[in-house]
mmCIF file of C-alpha atoms and ligand atoms in Angstrom:
data_model
loop_
_atom_site.group_PDB
_atom_site.id
_atom_site.type_symbol
_atom_site.label_atom_id
_atom_site.label_comp_id
_atom_site.label_asym_id
_atom_site.label_seq_id
_atom_site.Cartn_x
_atom_site.Cartn_y
_atom_site.Cartn_z
ATOM 1 C CA MET A 117 -33.416 -53.337 -97.655
ATOM 2 C CA CYS A 118 -36.287 -51.961 -95.486
ATOM 3 C CA SER A 119 -38.453 -51.886 -98.272
ATOM 4 C CA VAL A 120 -38.210 -55.346 -99.370
ATOM 5 C CA LYS A 121 -38.465 -56.545 -95.848
ATOM 6 C CA SER A 122 -41.758 -54.921 -95.442
ATOM 7 C CA ALA A 123 -42.760 -56.163 -98.391
ATOM 8 C CA MET A 124 -42.061 -59.505 -97.242
ATOM 9 C CA TRP A 125 -43.913 -59.079 -94.034
ATOM 10 C CA ARG A 126 -46.783 -58.133 -95.959
ATOM 11 C CA GLY A 127 -46.827 -60.812 -98.248
ATOM 12 C CA LEU A 128 -46.793 -63.191 -95.276
ATOM 13 C CA ILE A 129 -49.731 -61.915 -93.721
ATOM 14 C CA LEU A 130 -51.299 -61.433 -96.702
ATOM 15 C CA GLY A 131 -51.098 -64.930 -97.501
ATOM 16 C CA GLY A 132 -51.547 -65.834 -94.399
ATOM 17 C CA LEU A 133 -55.145 -64.434 -94.451
ATOM 18 C CA LEU A 134 -55.631 -65.754 -97.299
ATOM 19 C CA LEU A 135 -54.566 -69.169 -96.825
ATOM 20 C CA ALA A 136 -56.824 -69.220 -93.614
ATOM 21 C CA PHE A 137 -59.987 -67.633 -95.289
ATOM 22 C CA LEU A 138 -59.882 -68.904 -98.952
ATOM 23 C CA PRO A 139 -60.475 -72.324 -98.290
ATOM 24 C CA SER A 140 -63.094 -72.302 -95.486
ATOM 25 C CA GLN A 141 -65.071 -70.063 -97.954
ATOM 26 C CA ALA A 142 -64.781 -72.649 -100.742
ATOM 27 C CA ALA A 143 -65.385 -75.496 -98.237
ATOM 28 C CA MET A 144 -68.454 -73.803 -96.813
ATOM 29 C CA ALA A 145 -70.060 -74.564 -100.265
ATOM 30 C CA ALA A 146 -68.818 -78.009 -100.977
ATOM 31 C CA PRO A 147 -70.786 -80.513 -100.582
ATOM 32 C CA GLN A 148 -69.006 -82.686 -98.398
ATOM 33 C CA TYR A 149 -68.188 -79.652 -95.948
ATOM 34 C CA TRP A 150 -68.430 -81.495 -92.549
ATOM 35 C CA LEU A 151 -69.207 -78.192 -90.557
ATOM 36 C CA ASP A 152 -72.027 -77.463 -91.995
ATOM 37 C CA PRO A 153 -74.158 -80.246 -90.217
ATOM 38 C CA ALA A 154 -77.752 -81.631 -91.763
ATOM 39 C CA GLY A 155 -78.528 -83.476 -88.887
ATOM 40 C CA PRO A 156 -78.028 -83.913 -85.417
ATOM 41 C CA VAL A 157 -75.041 -86.558 -85.262
ATOM 42 C CA ALA A 158 -72.846 -84.491 -87.559
ATOM 43 C CA GLU A 159 -74.063 -80.951 -85.407
ATOM 44 C CA MET A 160 -73.117 -82.612 -81.710
ATOM 45 C CA GLN A 161 -69.522 -84.072 -83.583
ATOM 46 C CA GLY A 162 -68.914 -80.435 -85.237
ATOM 47 C CA ARG A 163 -70.083 -78.486 -81.842
ATOM 48 C CA LEU A 164 -66.947 -81.020 -79.670
ATOM 49 C CA PHE A 165 -64.913 -80.151 -82.615
ATOM 50 C CA LEU A 166 -64.901 -76.323 -82.476
ATOM 51 C CA LEU A 167 -65.023 -76.026 -79.072
ATOM 52 C CA THR A 168 -61.546 -78.270 -78.547
ATOM 53 C CA LEU A 169 -60.286 -76.313 -81.733
ATOM 54 C CA TRP A 170 -61.307 -72.380 -80.096
ATOM 55 C CA ILE A 171 -59.543 -73.936 -76.579
ATOM 56 C CA MET A 172 -56.969 -75.209 -78.580
ATOM 57 C CA ILE A 173 -56.211 -71.700 -80.702
ATOM 58 C CA GLY A 174 -56.573 -70.293 -77.022
ATOM 59 C CA ILE A 175 -53.672 -72.519 -75.775
ATOM 60 C CA PHE A 176 -51.589 -71.422 -78.723
ATOM 61 C CA VAL A 177 -52.195 -67.790 -78.977
ATOM 62 C CA THR A 178 -51.011 -67.313 -75.407
ATOM 63 C CA VAL A 179 -48.436 -69.677 -75.562
ATOM 64 C CA SER A 180 -46.803 -68.645 -78.560
ATOM 65 C CA GLY A 181 -47.270 -64.989 -77.263
ATOM 66 C CA VAL A 182 -45.731 -65.311 -74.421
ATOM 67 C CA LEU A 183 -42.892 -66.906 -76.241
ATOM 68 C CA VAL A 184 -42.559 -64.206 -78.636
ATOM 69 C CA TYR A 185 -42.911 -61.476 -75.642
ATOM 70 C CA THR A 186 -39.916 -62.957 -73.932
ATOM 71 C CA LEU A 187 -37.714 -63.282 -76.639
ATOM 72 C CA VAL A 188 -38.101 -59.357 -77.885
ATOM 73 C CA ARG A 189 -38.242 -58.364 -74.021
ATOM 74 C CA PHE A 190 -35.130 -60.159 -72.904
ATOM 75 C CA ARG A 191 -32.998 -60.589 -75.776
ATOM 76 C CA ALA A 192 -29.400 -60.062 -75.713
ATOM 77 C CA LYS A 193 -29.219 -56.050 -76.076
ATOM 78 C CA GLY A 194 -27.138 -54.684 -78.792
ATOM 79 C CA ALA A 195 -25.632 -58.032 -80.062
ATOM 80 C CA ALA A 196 -27.003 -57.669 -83.697
ATOM 81 C CA ALA A 197 -25.466 -54.483 -83.932
ATOM 82 C CA ALA A 198 -22.471 -55.842 -82.859
ATOM 83 C CA GLY A 199 -22.599 -58.725 -85.052
ATOM 84 C CA SER A 200 -22.825 -56.794 -88.293
ATOM 85 C CA ALA A 201 -19.737 -54.790 -87.251
ATOM 86 C CA PRO A 202 -16.236 -55.578 -87.833
ATOM 87 C CA GLY A 203 -14.701 -58.285 -85.464
ATOM 88 C CA GLY A 204 -18.038 -59.221 -84.928
ATOM 89 C CA ALA A 205 -17.565 -62.320 -82.745
ATOM 90 C CA ALA A 206 -15.622 -60.937 -80.198
ATOM 91 C CA ALA A 207 -17.991 -58.068 -79.286
ATOM 92 C CA ARG A 208 -20.855 -60.414 -79.314
ATOM 93 C CA ARG A 209 -19.426 -62.469 -76.746
ATOM 94 C CA GLU A 210 -18.859 -59.210 -74.866
ATOM 95 C CA SER A 211 -22.101 -57.769 -75.087
ATOM 96 C CA ALA A 212 -23.507 -61.425 -74.491
ATOM 97 C CA ALA A 213 -21.863 -60.860 -70.767
ATOM 98 C CA ALA A 214 -22.877 -57.676 -70.230
ATOM 99 C CA GLY A 215 -26.005 -58.732 -70.934
ATOM 100 C CA GLU A 216 -26.284 -61.074 -68.448
ATOM 101 C CA GLN A 217 -27.112 -58.240 -65.923
ATOM 102 C CA ASP A 218 -30.263 -58.023 -67.568
ATOM 103 C CA LEU A 219 -31.095 -61.816 -66.879
ATOM 104 C CA PRO A 220 -34.748 -62.058 -65.898
ATOM 105 C CA PRO A 221 -35.325 -63.040 -62.485
ATOM 106 C CA GLN A 222 -34.764 -66.970 -62.036
ATOM 107 C CA ILE A 223 -37.439 -68.850 -60.544
ATOM 108 C CA GLU A 224 -37.575 -72.549 -59.722
ATOM 109 C CA GLY A 225 -39.905 -74.292 -57.562
ATOM 110 C CA SER A 226 -42.755 -71.769 -57.292
ATOM 111 C CA HIS A 227 -45.670 -73.463 -55.584
ATOM 112 C CA LYS A 228 -47.724 -70.563 -57.261
ATOM 113 C CA LEU A 229 -46.970 -70.816 -60.512
ATOM 114 C CA GLU A 230 -46.984 -74.898 -60.348
ATOM 115 C CA LEU A 231 -50.579 -74.161 -59.532
ATOM 116 C CA VAL A 232 -51.605 -71.921 -61.848
ATOM 117 C CA TRP A 233 -49.908 -74.209 -64.915
ATOM 118 C CA THR A 234 -51.687 -77.287 -63.251
ATOM 119 C CA LEU A 235 -54.761 -75.912 -62.828
ATOM 120 C CA ILE A 236 -55.633 -74.048 -65.907
ATOM 121 C CA PRO A 237 -54.584 -77.583 -68.551
ATOM 122 C CA PHE A 238 -57.210 -79.144 -65.714
ATOM 123 C CA LEU A 239 -60.150 -77.008 -65.976
ATOM 124 C CA LEU A 240 -59.483 -76.830 -69.514
ATOM 125 C CA LEU A 241 -59.886 -80.968 -69.818
ATOM 126 C CA ILE A 242 -62.952 -80.681 -67.298
ATOM 127 C CA VAL A 243 -64.686 -77.852 -69.836
ATOM 128 C CA ILE A 244 -63.736 -80.080 -72.720
ATOM 129 C CA ALA A 245 -64.440 -83.640 -70.820
ATOM 130 C CA ILE A 246 -68.156 -82.769 -70.270
ATOM 131 C CA PRO A 247 -69.657 -82.263 -73.529
ATOM 132 C CA THR A 248 -67.384 -85.077 -74.789
ATOM 133 C CA VAL A 249 -68.870 -87.683 -72.710
ATOM 134 C CA ARG A 250 -72.297 -86.215 -72.861
ATOM 135 C CA TYR A 251 -72.412 -86.699 -76.876
ATOM 136 C CA SER A 252 -70.288 -89.723 -76.812
ATOM 137 C CA PHE A 253 -73.335 -91.457 -74.862
ATOM 138 C CA ALA A 254 -75.939 -90.190 -76.517
ATOM 139 C CA LEU A 255 -74.124 -91.006 -80.162
ATOM 140 C CA ALA A 256 -73.309 -94.972 -78.953
ATOM 141 C CA ALA A 257 -77.248 -94.922 -77.989
ATOM 142 C CA ASP A 258 -79.995 -96.095 -79.993
ATOM 143 C CA PRO A 259 -81.446 -93.416 -81.400
ATOM 144 C CA GLU A 260 -84.915 -92.044 -80.259
ATOM 145 C CA GLY A 261 -87.944 -91.773 -82.180
ATOM 146 C CA ASP A 262 -88.784 -94.846 -85.124
ATOM 147 C CA PRO A 263 -85.668 -95.627 -86.461
ATOM 148 C CA ILE A 264 -85.149 -96.821 -90.050
ATOM 149 C CA LYS A 265 -82.203 -99.782 -90.310
ATOM 150 C CA VAL A 266 -79.883 -100.159 -93.255
ATOM 151 C CA ARG A 267 -77.514 -102.277 -93.443
ATOM 152 C CA VAL A 268 -74.474 -100.875 -95.476
ATOM 153 C CA VAL A 269 -71.784 -103.134 -97.028
ATOM 154 C CA GLY A 270 -68.634 -101.715 -98.405
ATOM 155 C CA HIS A 271 -67.745 -103.736 -102.062
ATOM 156 C CA GLN A 272 -64.599 -102.793 -104.081
ATOM 157 C CA TRP A 273 -65.776 -100.208 -105.287
ATOM 158 C CA TRP A 274 -69.133 -99.729 -104.893
ATOM 159 C CA TRP A 275 -71.532 -99.550 -101.974
ATOM 160 C CA GLU A 276 -74.674 -101.721 -100.933
ATOM 161 C CA PHE A 277 -77.435 -100.279 -98.711
ATOM 162 C CA GLN A 278 -80.289 -103.351 -97.502
ATOM 163 C CA TYR A 279 -83.079 -102.715 -95.508
ATOM 164 C CA PRO A 280 -84.032 -105.326 -94.004
ATOM 165 C CA GLU A 281 -87.068 -104.262 -92.527
ATOM 166 C CA LEU A 282 -88.537 -103.163 -96.159
ATOM 167 C CA GLY A 283 -86.993 -106.144 -98.125
ATOM 168 C CA ILE A 284 -85.409 -103.666 -100.471
ATOM 169 C CA VAL A 285 -81.867 -103.709 -101.888
ATOM 170 C CA THR A 286 -79.721 -100.889 -103.519
ATOM 171 C CA GLY A 287 -76.637 -99.435 -104.542
ATOM 172 C CA ASN A 288 -74.659 -95.881 -104.236
ATOM 173 C CA GLU A 289 -77.821 -94.393 -103.384
ATOM 174 C CA MET A 290 -79.267 -94.522 -100.077
ATOM 175 C CA ARG A 291 -82.649 -92.997 -100.040
ATOM 176 C CA ILE A 292 -83.756 -92.007 -96.641
ATOM 177 C CA PRO A 293 -86.818 -90.361 -94.715
ATOM 178 C CA VAL A 294 -86.240 -86.833 -93.565
ATOM 179 C CA GLY A 295 -86.383 -86.245 -89.845
ATOM 180 C CA ARG A 296 -86.371 -89.869 -89.149
ATOM 181 C CA PRO A 297 -82.979 -91.698 -87.643
ATOM 182 C CA VAL A 298 -81.443 -94.000 -89.862
ATOM 183 C CA GLU A 299 -79.742 -97.086 -87.962
ATOM 184 C CA LEU A 300 -76.609 -98.004 -89.776
ATOM 185 C CA VAL A 301 -74.938 -101.562 -89.516
ATOM 186 C CA ILE A 302 -71.807 -101.175 -91.424
ATOM 187 C CA GLU A 303 -70.049 -104.147 -92.463
ATOM 188 C CA SER A 304 -67.287 -105.181 -95.635
ATOM 189 C CA ASP A 305 -67.595 -107.684 -98.464
ATOM 190 C CA ASP A 306 -63.882 -107.759 -99.035
ATOM 191 C CA VAL A 307 -61.375 -105.259 -97.737
ATOM 192 C CA ILE A 308 -61.342 -102.687 -95.087
ATOM 193 C CA HIS A 309 -63.417 -99.463 -96.227
ATOM 194 C CA LYS A 310 -64.711 -96.355 -94.774
ATOM 195 C CA PHE A 311 -68.124 -94.911 -94.730
ATOM 196 C CA TRP A 312 -68.396 -90.947 -94.828
ATOM 197 C CA VAL A 313 -71.348 -88.753 -95.785
ATOM 198 C CA PRO A 314 -70.036 -85.493 -93.974
ATOM 199 C CA LYS A 315 -72.937 -83.551 -93.450
ATOM 200 C CA LEU A 316 -75.052 -86.523 -91.862
ATOM 201 C CA ALA A 317 -71.967 -87.567 -89.601
ATOM 202 C CA GLY A 318 -68.427 -88.801 -89.180
ATOM 203 C CA LYS A 319 -66.680 -91.422 -90.447
ATOM 204 C CA MET A 320 -67.048 -95.482 -89.752
ATOM 205 C CA ASP A 321 -64.810 -98.151 -90.973
ATOM 206 C CA ALA A 322 -66.381 -101.010 -93.094
ATOM 207 C CA ILE A 323 -64.898 -104.310 -91.391
ATOM 208 C CA PRO A 324 -64.926 -107.972 -93.148
ATOM 209 C CA GLY A 325 -66.187 -109.904 -90.633
ATOM 210 C CA ARG A 326 -67.403 -106.945 -88.337
ATOM 211 C CA VAL A 327 -70.443 -105.349 -87.656
ATOM 212 C CA ASN A 328 -69.754 -101.438 -86.750
ATOM 213 C CA ARG A 329 -73.349 -99.321 -85.969
ATOM 214 C CA MET A 330 -73.546 -95.717 -86.280
ATOM 215 C CA TRP A 331 -76.677 -93.775 -86.606
ATOM 216 C CA PHE A 332 -78.218 -90.331 -88.795
ATOM 217 C CA GLN A 333 -80.271 -88.153 -89.364
ATOM 218 C CA ALA A 334 -81.007 -85.759 -92.110
ATOM 219 C CA ASP A 335 -83.035 -82.933 -90.920
ATOM 220 C CA GLU A 336 -83.705 -81.033 -94.892
ATOM 221 C CA PRO A 337 -84.576 -82.788 -97.847
ATOM 222 C CA GLY A 338 -81.700 -83.154 -100.151
ATOM 223 C CA VAL A 339 -78.875 -84.998 -101.213
ATOM 224 C CA TYR A 340 -76.071 -85.371 -99.204
ATOM 225 C CA TYR A 341 -72.476 -86.735 -100.749
ATOM 226 C CA GLY A 342 -70.292 -89.053 -99.120
ATOM 227 C CA GLN A 343 -67.399 -91.292 -100.139
ATOM 228 C CA CYS A 344 -65.146 -94.364 -99.076
ATOM 229 C CA ALA A 345 -62.508 -92.700 -96.669
ATOM 230 C CA GLU A 346 -59.957 -95.599 -96.273
ATOM 231 C CA MET A 347 -57.558 -96.620 -99.140
ATOM 232 C CA CYS A 348 -59.248 -99.148 -100.363
ATOM 233 C CA GLY A 349 -57.834 -100.682 -103.853
ATOM 234 C CA THR A 350 -57.361 -99.136 -107.181
ATOM 235 C CA HIS A 351 -60.835 -96.885 -107.438
ATOM 236 C CA HIS A 352 -60.745 -95.615 -103.660
ATOM 237 C CA ALA A 353 -61.200 -92.451 -104.992
ATOM 238 C CA ASN A 354 -63.994 -93.416 -107.167
ATOM 239 C CA MET A 355 -66.373 -95.015 -104.830
ATOM 240 C CA ARG A 356 -68.818 -92.358 -103.755
ATOM 241 C CA LEU A 357 -72.234 -92.534 -102.755
ATOM 242 C CA ARG A 358 -75.159 -90.118 -102.229
ATOM 243 C CA VAL A 359 -77.634 -90.132 -99.243
ATOM 244 C CA VAL A 360 -81.020 -88.849 -101.147
ATOM 245 C CA ALA A 361 -83.078 -87.341 -97.934
ATOM 246 C CA LEU A 362 -86.972 -87.384 -98.816
ATOM 247 C CA PRO A 363 -89.831 -86.096 -97.686
ATOM 248 C CA PRO A 364 -91.940 -88.952 -95.478
ATOM 249 C CA ALA A 365 -94.500 -89.210 -98.167
ATOM 250 C CA GLU A 366 -92.005 -90.131 -101.209
ATOM 251 C CA PHE A 367 -90.022 -92.234 -98.970
ATOM 252 C CA GLU A 368 -93.112 -94.209 -98.549
ATOM 253 C CA GLN A 369 -93.757 -94.267 -102.545
ATOM 254 C CA TRP A 370 -89.956 -95.160 -103.622
ATOM 255 C CA ALA A 371 -90.181 -98.009 -101.155
ATOM 256 C CA ASP A 372 -93.657 -99.323 -102.120
ATOM 257 C CA ASN A 373 -92.945 -99.474 -105.916
ATOM 258 C CA TRP A 374 -89.103 -100.434 -105.476
ATOM 259 C CA GLY A 375 -89.505 -104.046 -107.258
ATOM 260 C CA ARG A 376 -92.772 -102.862 -109.354
ATOM 261 C CA GLY A 377 -91.231 -103.406 -112.793
ATOM 262 C CA PRO A 378 -90.713 -101.390 -115.556
ATOM 263 C CA VAL A 379 -92.305 -98.453 -116.076
ATOM 264 C CA VAL A 380 -93.039 -97.690 -120.134
ATOM 265 C CA THR A 381 -94.896 -95.184 -122.025
ATOM 266 C CA SER A 382 -95.413 -96.767 -125.507
ATOM 267 C CA GLU A 383 -95.625 -100.231 -127.105
ATOM 268 C CA ALA A 384 -92.225 -99.424 -128.467
ATOM 269 C CA GLU A 385 -90.673 -99.197 -125.398
ATOM 270 C CA ARG A 386 -92.338 -101.844 -123.931
ATOM 271 C CA GLN A 387 -90.965 -104.341 -126.723
ATOM 272 C CA ALA A 388 -87.719 -102.728 -126.434
ATOM 273 C CA VAL A 389 -87.716 -103.038 -122.601
ATOM 274 C CA GLU A 390 -88.743 -106.780 -122.778
ATOM 275 C CA ARG A 391 -85.932 -107.324 -125.365
ATOM 276 C CA GLY A 392 -83.230 -105.697 -123.183
ATOM 277 C CA ARG A 393 -84.975 -107.725 -120.373
ATOM 278 C CA GLN A 394 -84.401 -111.348 -122.220
ATOM 279 C CA VAL A 395 -80.773 -110.047 -122.728
ATOM 280 C CA PHE A 396 -79.952 -109.256 -119.148
ATOM 281 C CA GLU A 397 -81.470 -112.721 -118.217
ATOM 282 C CA THR A 398 -79.407 -114.484 -121.004
ATOM 283 C CA ARG A 399 -76.354 -112.744 -120.862
ATOM 284 C CA ALA A 400 -73.479 -112.731 -118.056
ATOM 285 C CA CYS A 401 -75.347 -109.771 -116.452
ATOM 286 C CA PHE A 402 -77.891 -111.819 -114.661
ATOM 287 C CA GLY A 403 -75.032 -113.898 -112.495
ATOM 288 C CA CYS A 404 -73.899 -110.655 -111.237
ATOM 289 C CA HIS A 405 -76.697 -108.061 -110.806
ATOM 290 C CA SER A 406 -79.977 -108.736 -109.116
ATOM 291 C CA ILE A 407 -83.675 -107.300 -110.289
ATOM 292 C CA GLU A 408 -86.378 -107.818 -108.153
ATOM 293 C CA GLY A 409 -89.287 -110.112 -109.341
ATOM 294 C CA THR A 410 -86.883 -111.543 -112.452
ATOM 295 C CA ALA A 411 -84.716 -114.532 -112.398
ATOM 296 C CA ALA A 412 -81.498 -112.040 -112.355
ATOM 297 C CA ARG A 413 -80.088 -112.996 -108.611
ATOM 298 C CA GLY A 414 -76.053 -112.115 -109.045
ATOM 299 C CA VAL A 415 -74.541 -110.600 -106.048
ATOM 300 C CA ALA A 416 -71.334 -109.799 -107.360
ATOM 301 C CA GLY A 417 -72.241 -106.208 -108.679
ATOM 302 C CA PRO A 418 -74.880 -103.236 -107.415
ATOM 303 C CA ASN A 419 -78.902 -104.798 -107.486
ATOM 304 C CA LEU A 420 -80.300 -103.027 -110.879
ATOM 305 C CA THR A 421 -83.840 -103.125 -109.158
ATOM 306 C CA ASP A 422 -84.390 -99.136 -109.129
ATOM 307 C CA ILE A 423 -81.327 -98.290 -111.523
ATOM 308 C CA GLY A 424 -83.736 -96.227 -113.521
ATOM 309 C CA LEU A 425 -83.873 -93.887 -110.261
ATOM 310 C CA ARG A 426 -80.527 -93.458 -109.516
ATOM 311 C CA THR A 427 -78.689 -90.249 -110.149
ATOM 312 C CA THR A 428 -75.093 -91.832 -110.900
ATOM 313 C CA LEU A 429 -73.402 -94.402 -112.362
ATOM 314 C CA ALA A 430 -70.536 -96.869 -110.863
ATOM 315 C CA ALA A 431 -70.768 -95.251 -107.355
ATOM 316 C CA GLY A 432 -70.787 -91.812 -108.537
ATOM 317 C CA ILE A 433 -68.604 -91.277 -111.161
ATOM 318 C CA LEU A 434 -70.886 -91.498 -114.246
ATOM 319 C CA GLU A 435 -74.400 -89.219 -114.243
ATOM 320 C CA ASN A 436 -77.165 -91.617 -115.377
ATOM 321 C CA THR A 437 -77.650 -90.615 -118.890
ATOM 322 C CA PRO A 438 -79.141 -93.230 -121.551
ATOM 323 C CA GLU A 439 -75.567 -92.364 -122.833
ATOM 324 C CA ASN A 440 -73.808 -92.804 -120.038
ATOM 325 C CA LEU A 441 -75.435 -96.289 -119.352
ATOM 326 C CA ALA A 442 -74.397 -97.566 -122.546
ATOM 327 C CA ARG A 443 -71.134 -96.248 -122.470
ATOM 328 C CA TRP A 444 -70.446 -97.926 -118.826
ATOM 329 C CA ILE A 445 -72.509 -101.401 -120.325
ATOM 330 C CA ASP A 446 -70.336 -101.582 -123.382
ATOM 331 C CA ASP A 447 -66.895 -101.145 -122.174
ATOM 332 C CA PRO A 448 -66.973 -100.370 -118.275
ATOM 333 C CA GLN A 449 -63.221 -100.757 -118.296
ATOM 334 C CA SER A 450 -62.637 -97.748 -120.206
ATOM 335 C CA VAL A 451 -64.664 -96.012 -117.705
ATOM 336 C CA LYS A 452 -63.304 -97.244 -114.536
ATOM 337 C CA PRO A 453 -59.920 -99.549 -115.525
ATOM 338 C CA GLY A 454 -59.891 -102.510 -113.142
ATOM 339 C CA ALA A 455 -63.388 -102.532 -111.543
ATOM 340 C CA LEU A 456 -64.938 -105.573 -111.329
ATOM 341 C CA MET A 457 -67.213 -105.749 -114.131
ATOM 342 C CA PRO A 458 -65.646 -107.192 -117.379
ATOM 343 C CA ARG A 459 -66.660 -106.458 -120.881
ATOM 344 C CA VAL A 460 -69.949 -108.460 -121.918
ATOM 345 C CA GLY A 461 -69.346 -107.865 -125.519
ATOM 346 C CA LEU A 462 -73.039 -106.900 -126.375
ATOM 347 C CA THR A 463 -74.210 -106.114 -130.195
ATOM 348 C CA ASP A 464 -75.506 -102.403 -130.558
ATOM 349 C CA SER A 465 -79.194 -103.423 -130.599
ATOM 350 C CA GLU A 466 -78.615 -105.520 -128.019
ATOM 351 C CA LEU A 467 -76.961 -102.701 -125.631
ATOM 352 C CA ASN A 468 -79.767 -100.509 -126.886
ATOM 353 C CA ASP A 469 -82.412 -102.658 -125.743
ATOM 354 C CA VAL A 470 -80.440 -103.216 -122.062
ATOM 355 C CA VAL A 471 -80.294 -99.772 -121.471
ATOM 356 C CA ALA A 472 -84.047 -99.449 -122.640
ATOM 357 C CA TYR A 473 -84.865 -101.992 -120.122
ATOM 358 C CA LEU A 474 -82.443 -100.527 -117.132
ATOM 359 C CA ARG A 475 -83.835 -96.996 -117.505
ATOM 360 C CA SER A 476 -87.250 -98.195 -117.304
ATOM 361 C CA LEU A 477 -86.697 -99.509 -113.972
ATOM 362 C CA ARG A 478 -87.673 -96.306 -111.667
HETATM 363 C C1 LIG B 570 -68.653 -110.203 -113.428
HETATM 364 C C2 LIG B 570 -69.433 -110.019 -112.371
HETATM 365 C C3 LIG B 570 -70.568 -108.880 -113.568
HETATM 366 C C4 LIG B 570 -71.044 -108.830 -114.691
HETATM 367 C C5 LIG B 570 -71.100 -109.861 -115.369
HETATM 368 C C6 LIG B 570 -71.871 -107.625 -114.924
HETATM 369 N N1 LIG B 570 -71.644 -107.112 -114.332
HETATM 370 FE FE1 LIG B 570 -72.464 -105.148 -114.326
HETATM 371 N N2 LIG B 570 -71.475 -104.453 -112.390
HETATM 372 C C7 LIG B 570 -70.601 -105.374 -111.396
HETATM 373 C C8 LIG B 570 -70.089 -104.671 -110.727
HETATM 374 C C9 LIG B 570 -68.448 -105.092 -109.525
HETATM 375 C C10 LIG B 570 -70.012 -103.420 -110.673
HETATM 376 C C11 LIG B 570 -70.042 -102.163 -109.892
HETATM 377 C C12 LIG B 570 -68.829 -101.503 -110.909
HETATM 378 C C13 LIG B 570 -68.061 -100.569 -109.807
HETATM 379 O O1 LIG B 570 -69.014 -99.283 -109.776
HETATM 380 O O2 LIG B 570 -67.313 -100.386 -109.255
HETATM 381 C C14 LIG B 570 -71.197 -103.391 -111.735
HETATM 382 C C15 LIG B 570 -71.898 -102.260 -112.444
HETATM 383 C C16 LIG B 570 -72.801 -102.211 -112.677
HETATM 384 C C17 LIG B 570 -73.820 -100.957 -113.271
HETATM 385 C C18 LIG B 570 -73.290 -99.499 -112.629
HETATM 386 C C19 LIG B 570 -74.431 -99.797 -111.379
HETATM 387 C C20 LIG B 570 -74.315 -98.825 -110.184
HETATM 388 O O3 LIG B 570 -75.311 -98.581 -108.999
HETATM 389 O O4 LIG B 570 -74.077 -97.912 -110.803
HETATM 390 C C21 LIG B 570 -74.939 -101.374 -114.094
HETATM 391 C C22 LIG B 570 -75.704 -100.855 -114.924
HETATM 392 C C23 LIG B 570 -74.412 -102.431 -114.898
HETATM 393 N N3 LIG B 570 -73.140 -103.244 -114.062
HETATM 394 C C24 LIG B 570 -74.750 -103.064 -115.605
HETATM 395 C C25 LIG B 570 -74.532 -104.433 -116.396
HETATM 396 C C26 LIG B 570 -75.282 -104.974 -117.563
HETATM 397 C C27 LIG B 570 -76.669 -104.671 -118.431
HETATM 398 C C28 LIG B 570 -74.926 -105.939 -117.399
HETATM 399 C C29 LIG B 570 -74.403 -107.564 -118.624
HETATM 400 C C30 LIG B 570 -74.131 -106.849 -119.687
HETATM 401 C C31 LIG B 570 -73.240 -106.108 -116.371
HETATM 402 N N4 LIG B 570 -73.583 -105.470 -115.718
HETATM 403 C C32 LIG B 570 -72.516 -107.403 -116.305
HETATM 404 C C33 LIG B 570 -70.563 -106.873 -112.218
HETATM 405 C C34 LIG B 570 -70.859 -107.382 -113.067
HETATM 406 CU CU1 LIG B 571 -62.044 -97.203 -100.178
#
C-alpha cells in the first residue's frame, strides 16, 4: 500500500518536473521560441510577459501554500482513522463534533487583514502597470532611427511584402537590413490573417479593409521564422514566412539587383531561360504572377522577381530546389491541395525551361 503510494508520488513529481523542463529546453532551441528575442520589440514584450508571469507564480505559490497549510493544520483530527473503522459514518460525525473545539479563531471584518490584502495586490498591479504603460507607448510610437517601410499583405495562403520606398515587391521571404527598424503596415487581401515572427515581435492581425501598424528590428543577421497565426482556411498551417536579416551592405545589394533580370552562366542556359520566359509570358502564369521588367503583371499570386533567391516555395512548405520548383509548377494541387494556383499543364520541355527561367531570377 505504502510503496504504491510513494511510487505514485515519485511519478507525479518526476512527471511534473519533466513537463516543466523538457518543453522549455526543446522550445529554447526552436526557431519560433518567442522568449528568445532577437530584437528590441520582442525583448520588451518578453520582459513584460516574464514580469507578469513571475508575479503570478508568486501569488499562486503563496495562496496555494496557505491553502495546503490550512487544510493540513486544521483538518478534523481522527476523522480519517474513524472512516475506515466499522460503523464509520457515525464515528465520523462524532469526531467532527469533537473537532469543533479545534476551530481556528473566527475573524470577520478585520481592518488590518482587509488592508493587507487590498494593499498587496494594489502594489503588485503598480509594479506591473509601470513597465506596461512605458513599453506600450514605446511600441506604439514611431521607431527611432532610420526606419524602412514594408507593407505586409496576407493572402490565402501566402504573404506579400511591398517596399514602397524601394519599389520592390516580394513574397513569403522578407529581406531586411540588420539594426534598422522596420515599420510594418499590415493588411489583408481576403480573410483575416495574423502576421507573426515570434523572435522579432508579437502577433498583429491582417484584416481586410483595415490598416494595422507595428514595427520590429533584428539585431543580428539571420533567418527568423514566422507563420500566420489566425485560422484562415485550408492551408492556414502552410502559410509560413521568413524574415531574412542581412548586413546593411548585402541588403543594399539585394535591393539594387532586384528586377535586373535573369542571371545566366552559359549560352545553353541563356537559351533555356529565354524559352522559359516565353512559356511564362504565353501561358497562364503571367496572368497571376508579376516579374519586374517583363510583361508579367499578374497579382493573384506571389511576385516572382527574385524567386531564384528564395529559400522556400509556396509559403515555406517546400525547399526551393530545381526538383521542388518543377514539382510545384507541374502540379501545385498535389503539394498544397486547394491552393489558389491551378495546374497549368506544361509539357516536360516547357516545364524544364520555366524552371531554368525562374531559377535564373536571382
Ligand atoms: C490562377 C493564378 C495562377 C496561375 C495561372 C499560376 N499561378 Fe503560380 N501561384 C499562384 C498562387 C495563388 C500561388 C501561391 C500559392 C500558395 O502558396 O498557397 C502561386 C505560387 C507560385 C510559386 C511559388 C511562389 C513562392 O513565393 O513560393 C511559383 C514558383 C509559381 N506560382 C509559378 C507559376 C508558374 C510557372 C505558372 C505557370 C505555369 C503559374 N505559377 C501559374 C497563382 C497562380
Ligand atoms: Cu492563417
